[in-house]
């Protein structure tokens, strides 16, 4: 099943159950929002989860692009991407968690044809502030799905304060052997769909108060589900990466981890630029700068002559189309090339500075700090320059 069909199956299933499709937002949260990028589908809906009536009603479904830098170091493993699409559904003070999980079970098993014997659920086991989620537990028991109880892993929040709640996650077994162990005990259990019973707000002092309404917020990573339904070994091999895997290796032969990183970061950089961000030394622009520089560092390791000018137009266009961004590929390429030139100047300067006697021996924290603060040389770059 191709990603387009996955999106259709998901949205139609929920539309048949009274949900209205809303348009996904850009990666940029509204002004005044403390986070740099939209990290999950619920993010643009925060005011409605907090009680403001939504013009399209109490049941919503959408596809939202998200960016997670917390996972940057995990990129290259089989399940994490920097920019990804999240399928989401919401009950804004309408139906409760068990109904959402029941539809989730139906959609996975009937809509997507997943064998129920390969599912495992987790539920919130309770802590000193909030009791155990027995409603979700009973729902899973009725379906005969094994359940694991956890505490931290089954509490979802978007930050230290704000809307939050217990969640129930659905995992799919990806091993070649019959399912064994539990989601926390074996990483062949891959999380596919999270249902958050979003009905609390955490205050500055850490206490919880009820939100004005009891919501359900669910999120399902599209590329991850595609990987599972397409029987691929990693998100980097699902159909959205097909053109990347066809065009990049002949251009830049790399080992598998580097190929994953380059594909992920370049695709993410295209989307971030497509949403209007330019590289800079702070905020969103700095995230973009890091993505591009990590790519260049990897590309140049084997061959210093590699340039982003060779990135095929087809990949930029394919990505912009996938994320429904109305931007000219030449503009994206220009931003990437300007950043490459800046990086090249920085490299030259870095080599000069690191050639000074003071930096020839082992470097301490103070040296790294000085090189970054005074000369704009990040630790990663210093380390890679000294390795050559
Ligand atoms: N907000 C939850 C998540 O990001 C469910 O959408 O996992």
Short mmCIF file of C-alpha atoms and ligand atoms in Angstrom, two decimals:
data_model
loop_
_atom_site.label_atom_id
_atom_site.label_comp_id
_atom_site.label_asym_id
_atom_site.label_seq_id
_atom_site.Cartn_x
_atom_site.Cartn_y
_atom_site.Cartn_z
CA UNK A 1 0.00 0.00 0.00
CA UNK A 2 1.52 3.32 -1.13
CA UNK A 3 1.51 6.33 1.23
CA UNK A 4 -1.21 8.11 -0.78
CA UNK A 5 -3.50 5.13 -0.29
CA UNK A 6 -2.62 4.94 3.41
CA UNK A 7 -3.65 8.60 3.82
CA UNK A 8 -6.90 7.97 1.95
CA UNK A 9 -7.75 4.83 3.95
CA UNK A 10 -7.07 6.63 7.24
CA UNK A 11 -9.00 9.82 6.49
CA UNK A 12 -11.97 8.07 4.87
CA UNK A 13 -12.32 5.61 7.76
CA UNK A 14 -12.54 8.49 10.22
CA UNK A 15 -14.68 10.66 7.96
CA UNK A 16 -17.16 7.76 7.82
CA UNK A 17 -17.27 8.06 11.61
CA UNK A 18 -18.16 11.75 11.66
CA UNK A 19 -14.69 13.38 11.49
CA UNK A 20 -14.12 16.45 9.31
CA UNK A 21 -10.83 16.76 7.48
CA UNK A 22 -8.88 19.90 8.33
CA UNK A 23 -5.94 21.27 6.38
CA UNK A 24 -2.53 20.60 7.91
CA UNK A 25 -0.53 23.68 8.95
CA UNK A 26 3.04 24.59 8.01
CA UNK A 27 5.98 23.61 10.21
CA UNK A 28 5.93 27.09 11.76
CA UNK A 29 3.78 27.49 14.86
CA UNK A 30 1.75 30.70 15.21
CA UNK A 31 3.56 33.83 16.56
CA UNK A 32 3.97 33.81 20.33
CA UNK A 33 4.19 30.01 20.50
CA UNK A 34 7.33 29.08 22.46
CA UNK A 35 8.37 26.10 20.30
CA UNK A 36 10.41 26.48 17.11
CA UNK A 37 8.60 23.95 14.96
CA UNK A 38 5.38 21.97 14.95
CA UNK A 39 6.35 18.66 16.51
CA UNK A 40 3.04 16.85 16.48
CA UNK A 41 -0.41 16.99 14.93
CA UNK A 42 -2.04 18.34 18.09
CA UNK A 43 0.19 21.35 18.17
CA UNK A 44 -1.77 23.69 15.88
CA UNK A 45 -4.94 22.54 17.66
CA UNK A 46 -3.87 23.54 21.17
CA UNK A 47 -6.47 26.36 21.56
CA UNK A 48 -9.26 23.92 20.62
CA UNK A 49 -8.01 21.24 22.99
CA UNK A 50 -8.15 23.94 25.66
CA UNK A 51 -11.82 24.62 24.99
CA UNK A 52 -12.19 27.09 22.10
CA UNK A 53 -14.93 25.75 19.74
CA UNK A 54 -13.51 24.57 16.41
CA UNK A 55 -15.42 25.85 13.34
CA UNK A 56 -15.57 22.31 11.89
CA UNK A 57 -16.92 20.67 15.03
CA UNK A 58 -15.76 18.18 17.64
CA UNK A 59 -14.37 15.37 15.45
CA UNK A 60 -11.38 16.18 13.26
CA UNK A 61 -8.88 14.30 11.11
CA UNK A 62 -5.79 15.55 9.27
CA UNK A 63 -2.27 15.02 7.99
CA UNK A 64 0.29 17.33 9.62
CA UNK A 65 3.95 17.75 8.77
CA UNK A 66 6.16 17.68 11.85
CA UNK A 67 9.81 18.25 12.67
CA UNK A 68 11.54 16.72 15.68
CA UNK A 69 15.06 17.76 16.52
CA UNK A 70 15.02 15.77 19.73
CA UNK A 71 15.35 12.75 17.46
CA UNK A 72 18.24 14.19 15.42
CA UNK A 73 20.78 11.87 16.98
CA UNK A 74 18.49 8.89 16.34
CA UNK A 75 18.19 9.60 12.63
CA UNK A 76 19.72 6.71 10.75
CA UNK A 77 18.05 4.06 12.90
CA UNK A 78 15.11 2.30 11.29
CA UNK A 79 12.18 4.28 12.69
CA UNK A 80 13.12 7.97 13.08
CA UNK A 81 13.00 10.83 10.60
CA UNK A 82 13.57 14.53 11.23
CA UNK A 83 10.63 15.73 9.14
CA UNK A 84 7.71 13.36 8.82
CA UNK A 85 3.97 13.39 8.31
CA UNK A 86 1.61 12.53 11.11
CA UNK A 87 -1.88 11.22 10.56
CA UNK A 88 -4.07 12.48 13.38
CA UNK A 89 -7.60 12.34 14.74
CA UNK A 90 -9.25 14.33 17.50
CA UNK A 91 -12.23 14.23 19.75
CA UNK A 92 -12.63 17.76 21.12
CA UNK A 93 -14.67 17.00 24.21
CA UNK A 94 -16.77 14.47 22.24
CA UNK A 95 -16.16 10.68 22.42
CA UNK A 96 -13.79 9.11 24.98
CA UNK A 97 -10.56 7.10 24.81
CA UNK A 98 -12.03 3.57 24.48
CA UNK A 99 -14.03 4.61 21.42
CA UNK A 100 -10.89 6.02 19.82
CA UNK A 101 -8.93 2.84 20.57
CA UNK A 102 -11.76 0.70 19.25
CA UNK A 103 -11.69 2.55 15.92
CA UNK A 104 -7.90 2.38 15.97
CA UNK A 105 -8.06 -1.40 16.30
CA UNK A 106 -10.67 -1.61 13.52
CA UNK A 107 -8.70 0.58 11.14
CA UNK A 108 -5.42 -1.27 11.68
CA UNK A 109 -6.90 -4.75 11.35
CA UNK A 110 -9.67 -4.25 8.77
CA UNK A 111 -8.63 -1.04 6.99
CA UNK A 112 -4.93 -1.89 6.75
CA UNK A 113 -5.23 -5.67 7.04
CA UNK A 114 -2.82 -6.09 9.95
CA UNK A 115 -2.97 -9.48 11.69
CA UNK A 116 -4.42 -8.80 15.19
CA UNK A 117 -1.99 -11.40 16.58
CA UNK A 118 0.89 -9.00 15.80
CA UNK A 119 -0.49 -6.17 17.99
CA UNK A 120 0.47 -5.20 21.51
CA UNK A 121 -0.84 -2.25 23.52
CA UNK A 122 0.57 -0.23 26.38
CA UNK A 123 -1.46 1.76 28.90
CA UNK A 124 -0.77 4.18 31.74
CA UNK A 125 -0.32 2.27 34.98
CA UNK A 126 -0.97 5.24 37.33
CA UNK A 127 1.23 7.42 39.55
CA UNK A 128 0.77 9.62 42.61
CA UNK A 129 -1.02 12.33 40.56
CA UNK A 130 -3.24 10.31 38.25
CA UNK A 131 -4.87 6.89 38.59
CA UNK A 132 -4.33 3.94 36.21
CA UNK A 133 -6.08 4.01 32.83
CA UNK A 134 -8.44 1.09 33.43
CA UNK A 135 -10.80 2.12 30.59
CA UNK A 136 -8.10 1.57 27.96
CA UNK A 137 -6.93 -1.59 29.68
CA UNK A 138 -10.42 -3.10 29.57
CA UNK A 139 -10.89 -2.16 25.92
CA UNK A 140 -7.72 -4.02 24.96
CA UNK A 141 -8.66 -7.00 27.08
CA UNK A 142 -12.01 -7.18 25.29
CA UNK A 143 -10.17 -7.38 21.94
CA UNK A 144 -7.72 -9.96 23.31
CA UNK A 145 -4.73 -7.68 22.67
CA UNK A 146 -1.89 -8.12 25.19
CA UNK A 147 -1.25 -5.01 27.29
CA UNK A 148 1.79 -3.69 29.10
CA UNK A 149 1.45 -1.07 31.85
CA UNK A 150 4.05 1.67 32.15
CA UNK A 151 4.24 5.06 33.84
CA UNK A 152 6.51 7.60 32.06
CA UNK A 153 6.19 5.95 28.62
CA UNK A 154 2.42 6.29 28.73
CA UNK A 155 2.12 9.93 29.70
CA UNK A 156 2.13 12.41 26.84
CA UNK A 157 2.87 16.12 27.00
CA UNK A 158 4.12 18.65 24.52
CA UNK A 159 6.35 20.41 27.04
CA UNK A 160 6.84 20.91 30.77
CA UNK A 161 3.50 22.75 31.08
CA UNK A 162 0.23 22.75 29.11
CA UNK A 163 -2.25 20.10 27.91
CA UNK A 164 -1.23 16.51 28.68
CA UNK A 165 -2.62 13.15 29.69
CA UNK A 166 -2.24 9.40 29.86
CA UNK A 167 -1.89 7.64 26.54
CA UNK A 168 -2.33 4.19 25.11
CA UNK A 169 0.10 3.17 22.38
CA UNK A 170 -0.39 0.45 19.79
CA UNK A 171 2.68 -1.54 18.73
CA UNK A 172 3.22 -3.87 15.80
CA UNK A 173 5.51 -6.90 15.88
CA UNK A 174 8.22 -6.71 13.19
CA UNK A 175 10.25 -9.83 14.05
CA UNK A 176 10.61 -12.91 11.80
CA UNK A 177 9.67 -15.17 14.71
CA UNK A 178 6.25 -15.27 16.45
CA UNK A 179 5.73 -12.25 18.76
CA UNK A 180 7.47 -12.42 22.11
CA UNK A 181 8.20 -10.20 25.13
CA UNK A 182 6.60 -6.73 25.42
CA UNK A 183 7.12 -3.29 23.81
CA UNK A 184 9.54 -2.12 26.52
CA UNK A 185 11.33 -5.47 26.47
CA UNK A 186 11.98 -5.98 22.75
CA UNK A 187 12.51 -3.29 20.11
CA UNK A 188 11.05 -5.48 17.39
CA UNK A 189 7.78 -4.09 18.75
CA UNK A 190 7.43 -0.82 16.84
CA UNK A 191 5.05 1.90 18.00
CA UNK A 192 2.52 2.80 15.34
CA UNK A 193 -0.31 4.75 16.88
CA UNK A 194 -0.57 6.82 20.01
CA UNK A 195 -3.94 7.76 21.55
CA UNK A 196 -3.67 10.47 24.19
CA UNK A 197 -6.48 11.05 26.66
CA UNK A 198 -5.78 14.75 26.72
CA UNK A 199 -7.74 16.01 29.66
CA UNK A 200 -5.25 17.63 32.03
CA UNK A 201 -3.18 20.77 32.04
CA UNK A 202 0.14 20.86 33.89
CA UNK A 203 0.81 24.14 35.68
CA UNK A 204 4.17 25.80 36.39
CA UNK A 205 4.32 24.25 39.86
CA UNK A 206 3.95 20.75 38.36
CA UNK A 207 0.38 20.21 39.53
CA UNK A 208 -2.39 18.97 37.25
CA UNK A 209 -5.77 20.62 36.70
CA UNK A 210 -8.57 19.32 34.45
CA UNK A 211 -8.92 20.91 31.00
CA UNK A 212 -12.36 22.41 30.33
CA UNK A 213 -13.17 19.33 28.21
CA UNK A 214 -12.06 15.69 27.91
CA UNK A 215 -10.29 15.28 24.55
CA UNK A 216 -8.65 12.47 22.65
CA UNK A 217 -5.62 13.27 20.48
CA UNK A 218 -4.17 10.55 18.29
CA UNK A 219 -1.07 10.47 16.10
CA UNK A 220 0.31 7.92 13.68
CA UNK A 221 3.59 8.45 11.80
CA UNK A 222 2.87 8.04 8.10
CA UNK A 223 6.31 6.94 6.90
CA UNK A 224 6.59 4.45 9.77
CA UNK A 225 3.23 2.89 8.94
CA UNK A 226 4.24 2.81 5.26
CA UNK A 227 7.45 0.96 6.17
CA UNK A 228 5.44 -1.63 8.11
CA UNK A 229 2.73 -2.10 5.50
CA UNK A 230 5.27 -2.24 2.67
CA UNK A 231 7.40 -4.78 4.53
CA UNK A 232 10.53 -2.59 4.34
CA UNK A 233 13.30 -2.77 6.91
CA UNK A 234 13.35 0.97 7.76
CA UNK A 235 11.48 4.24 7.22
CA UNK A 236 14.26 5.20 4.81
CA UNK A 237 13.10 2.46 2.46
CA UNK A 238 9.38 3.28 2.30
CA UNK A 239 8.00 4.56 -1.01
CA UNK A 240 8.52 8.28 -0.28
CA UNK A 241 12.28 7.62 -0.38
CA UNK A 242 12.20 5.60 -3.62
CA UNK A 243 13.46 8.49 -5.79
CA UNK A 244 16.15 9.30 -3.21
CA UNK A 245 17.38 5.72 -3.19
CA UNK A 246 17.38 5.61 -6.98
CA UNK A 247 19.18 8.90 -7.63
CA UNK A 248 21.54 9.51 -4.71
CA UNK A 249 23.78 6.40 -4.65
CA UNK A 250 25.07 6.81 -8.24
CA UNK A 251 25.76 10.47 -7.48
CA UNK A 252 27.24 10.11 -4.01
CA UNK A 253 28.14 6.49 -3.13
CA UNK A 254 27.85 6.28 0.69
CA UNK A 255 27.54 3.58 3.32
CA UNK A 256 23.98 2.83 4.50
CA UNK A 257 23.99 5.00 7.69
CA UNK A 258 25.38 7.99 5.77
CA UNK A 259 22.91 7.51 2.95
CA UNK A 260 20.05 7.52 5.47
CA UNK A 261 21.34 10.69 7.13
CA UNK A 262 21.87 12.53 3.84
CA UNK A 263 18.42 11.53 2.51
CA UNK A 264 16.66 12.43 5.75
CA UNK A 265 18.41 15.76 6.31
CA UNK A 266 18.19 16.98 2.72
CA UNK A 267 14.53 16.08 2.49
CA UNK A 268 13.94 17.89 5.80
CA UNK A 269 15.97 20.91 4.66
CA UNK A 270 13.87 21.17 1.49
CA UNK A 271 10.64 21.14 3.53
CA UNK A 272 11.94 23.68 6.07
CA UNK A 273 13.09 26.01 3.27
CA UNK A 274 9.75 25.38 1.53
CA UNK A 275 8.04 26.76 4.67
CA UNK A 276 10.07 29.98 4.34
CA UNK A 277 13.01 29.45 6.73
CA UNK A 278 16.53 30.67 5.88
CA UNK A 279 19.74 29.46 7.55
CA UNK A 280 20.89 31.60 10.47
CA UNK A 281 22.71 31.35 13.77
CA UNK A 282 19.61 31.20 15.94
CA UNK A 283 16.23 29.55 16.21
CA UNK A 284 14.68 27.81 13.21
CA UNK A 285 17.41 29.04 10.90
CA UNK A 286 20.00 27.35 13.08
CA UNK A 287 18.16 24.02 12.92
CA UNK A 288 18.21 24.32 9.13
CA UNK A 289 21.89 25.28 9.18
CA UNK A 290 22.73 22.22 11.29
CA UNK A 291 20.85 19.93 8.93
CA UNK A 292 22.68 21.26 5.87
CA UNK A 293 26.08 21.26 7.57
CA UNK A 294 25.69 17.71 8.82
CA UNK A 295 24.96 16.65 5.24
CA UNK A 296 27.99 18.52 3.90
CA UNK A 297 30.26 17.08 6.59
CA UNK A 298 29.21 13.53 5.67
CA UNK A 299 29.42 14.14 1.91
CA UNK A 300 32.86 15.72 2.11
CA UNK A 301 34.34 12.95 4.26
CA UNK A 302 35.11 10.79 1.21
CA UNK A 303 35.25 13.45 -1.47
CA UNK A 304 35.81 17.16 -0.76
CA UNK A 305 34.60 18.04 -4.27
CA UNK A 306 30.97 17.05 -3.61
CA UNK A 307 28.47 19.89 -3.87
CA UNK A 308 24.74 20.35 -3.26
CA UNK A 309 24.64 21.93 -6.70
CA UNK A 310 24.48 18.34 -8.00
CA UNK A 311 21.32 17.50 -6.04
CA UNK A 312 18.83 16.39 -8.72
CA UNK A 313 15.92 18.75 -9.31
CA UNK A 314 13.59 15.77 -9.27
CA UNK A 315 14.27 15.18 -5.56
CA UNK A 316 13.54 18.77 -4.60
CA UNK A 317 10.36 18.80 -6.67
CA UNK A 318 9.21 15.39 -5.41
CA UNK A 319 9.59 16.56 -1.81
CA UNK A 320 7.86 19.92 -2.33
CA UNK A 321 4.97 18.13 -4.06
CA UNK A 322 4.73 15.50 -1.33
CA UNK A 323 4.39 18.27 1.29
CA UNK A 324 2.09 20.36 -0.92
CA UNK A 325 4.51 23.31 -0.94
CA UNK A 326 4.11 25.81 -3.75
CA UNK A 327 7.75 26.86 -4.08
CA UNK A 328 10.12 26.86 -7.06
CA UNK A 329 12.85 24.18 -6.75
CA UNK A 330 15.43 26.72 -8.02
CA UNK A 331 14.76 28.86 -4.94
CA UNK A 332 15.40 25.92 -2.62
CA UNK A 333 18.59 25.09 -4.49
CA UNK A 334 19.78 28.69 -4.18
CA UNK A 335 19.33 28.65 -0.39
CA UNK A 336 21.23 25.34 -0.16
CA UNK A 337 24.08 26.63 -2.32
CA UNK A 338 24.40 29.92 -0.41
CA UNK A 339 24.68 27.90 2.78
CA UNK A 340 27.26 25.61 1.21
CA UNK A 341 29.40 28.62 0.28
CA UNK A 342 29.18 29.97 3.82
CA UNK A 343 30.15 26.57 5.17
CA UNK A 344 33.15 26.41 2.84
CA UNK A 345 34.38 29.79 4.07
CA UNK A 346 33.95 28.59 7.64
CA UNK A 347 35.96 25.46 6.88
CA UNK A 348 38.85 27.49 5.51
CA UNK A 349 38.79 29.72 8.54
CA UNK A 350 38.50 26.68 10.83
CA UNK A 351 41.58 25.05 9.32
CA UNK A 352 43.57 28.26 9.82
CA UNK A 353 42.53 28.62 13.44
CA UNK A 354 42.98 24.97 14.34
CA UNK A 355 46.48 25.18 12.87
CA UNK A 356 47.49 27.51 15.74
CA UNK A 357 49.80 25.89 18.32
CA UNK A 358 47.18 26.32 21.07
CA UNK A 359 44.83 23.87 19.34
CA UNK A 360 47.29 21.20 18.27
CA UNK A 361 47.01 19.04 21.42
CA UNK A 362 43.89 17.56 23.03
CA UNK A 363 41.04 20.07 23.36
CA UNK A 364 39.14 20.76 26.58
CA UNK A 365 35.60 22.04 27.11
CA UNK A 366 36.91 25.61 27.33
CA UNK A 367 38.56 25.31 23.92
CA UNK A 368 35.37 24.01 22.32
CA UNK A 369 33.43 26.83 23.93
CA UNK A 370 35.92 29.46 22.73
CA UNK A 371 36.00 28.06 19.18
CA UNK A 372 32.23 28.10 18.99
CA UNK A 373 31.57 31.44 20.66
CA UNK A 374 34.42 33.42 19.12
CA UNK A 375 34.91 31.80 15.74
CA UNK A 376 31.52 30.18 15.08
CA UNK A 377 33.06 26.70 14.84
CA UNK A 378 30.68 24.09 16.26
CA UNK A 379 32.08 21.09 18.11
CA UNK A 380 31.07 18.64 15.36
CA UNK A 381 32.99 20.67 12.81
CA UNK A 382 36.08 21.06 14.99
CA UNK A 383 36.12 17.31 15.64
CA UNK A 384 35.76 16.43 11.98
CA UNK A 385 38.43 18.96 10.89
CA UNK A 386 40.90 17.55 13.42
CA UNK A 387 40.24 14.00 12.24
CA UNK A 388 41.57 14.76 8.78
N1 LIG B 1 0.30 14.02 20.41
C1 LIG B 1 0.55 12.62 20.37
C2 LIG B 1 1.87 12.28 19.72
O1 LIG B 1 2.51 13.13 19.16
C3 LIG B 1 -0.56 11.94 19.62
O2 LIG B 1 -0.83 12.63 18.47
O3 LIG B 1 2.28 11.15 19.80
#
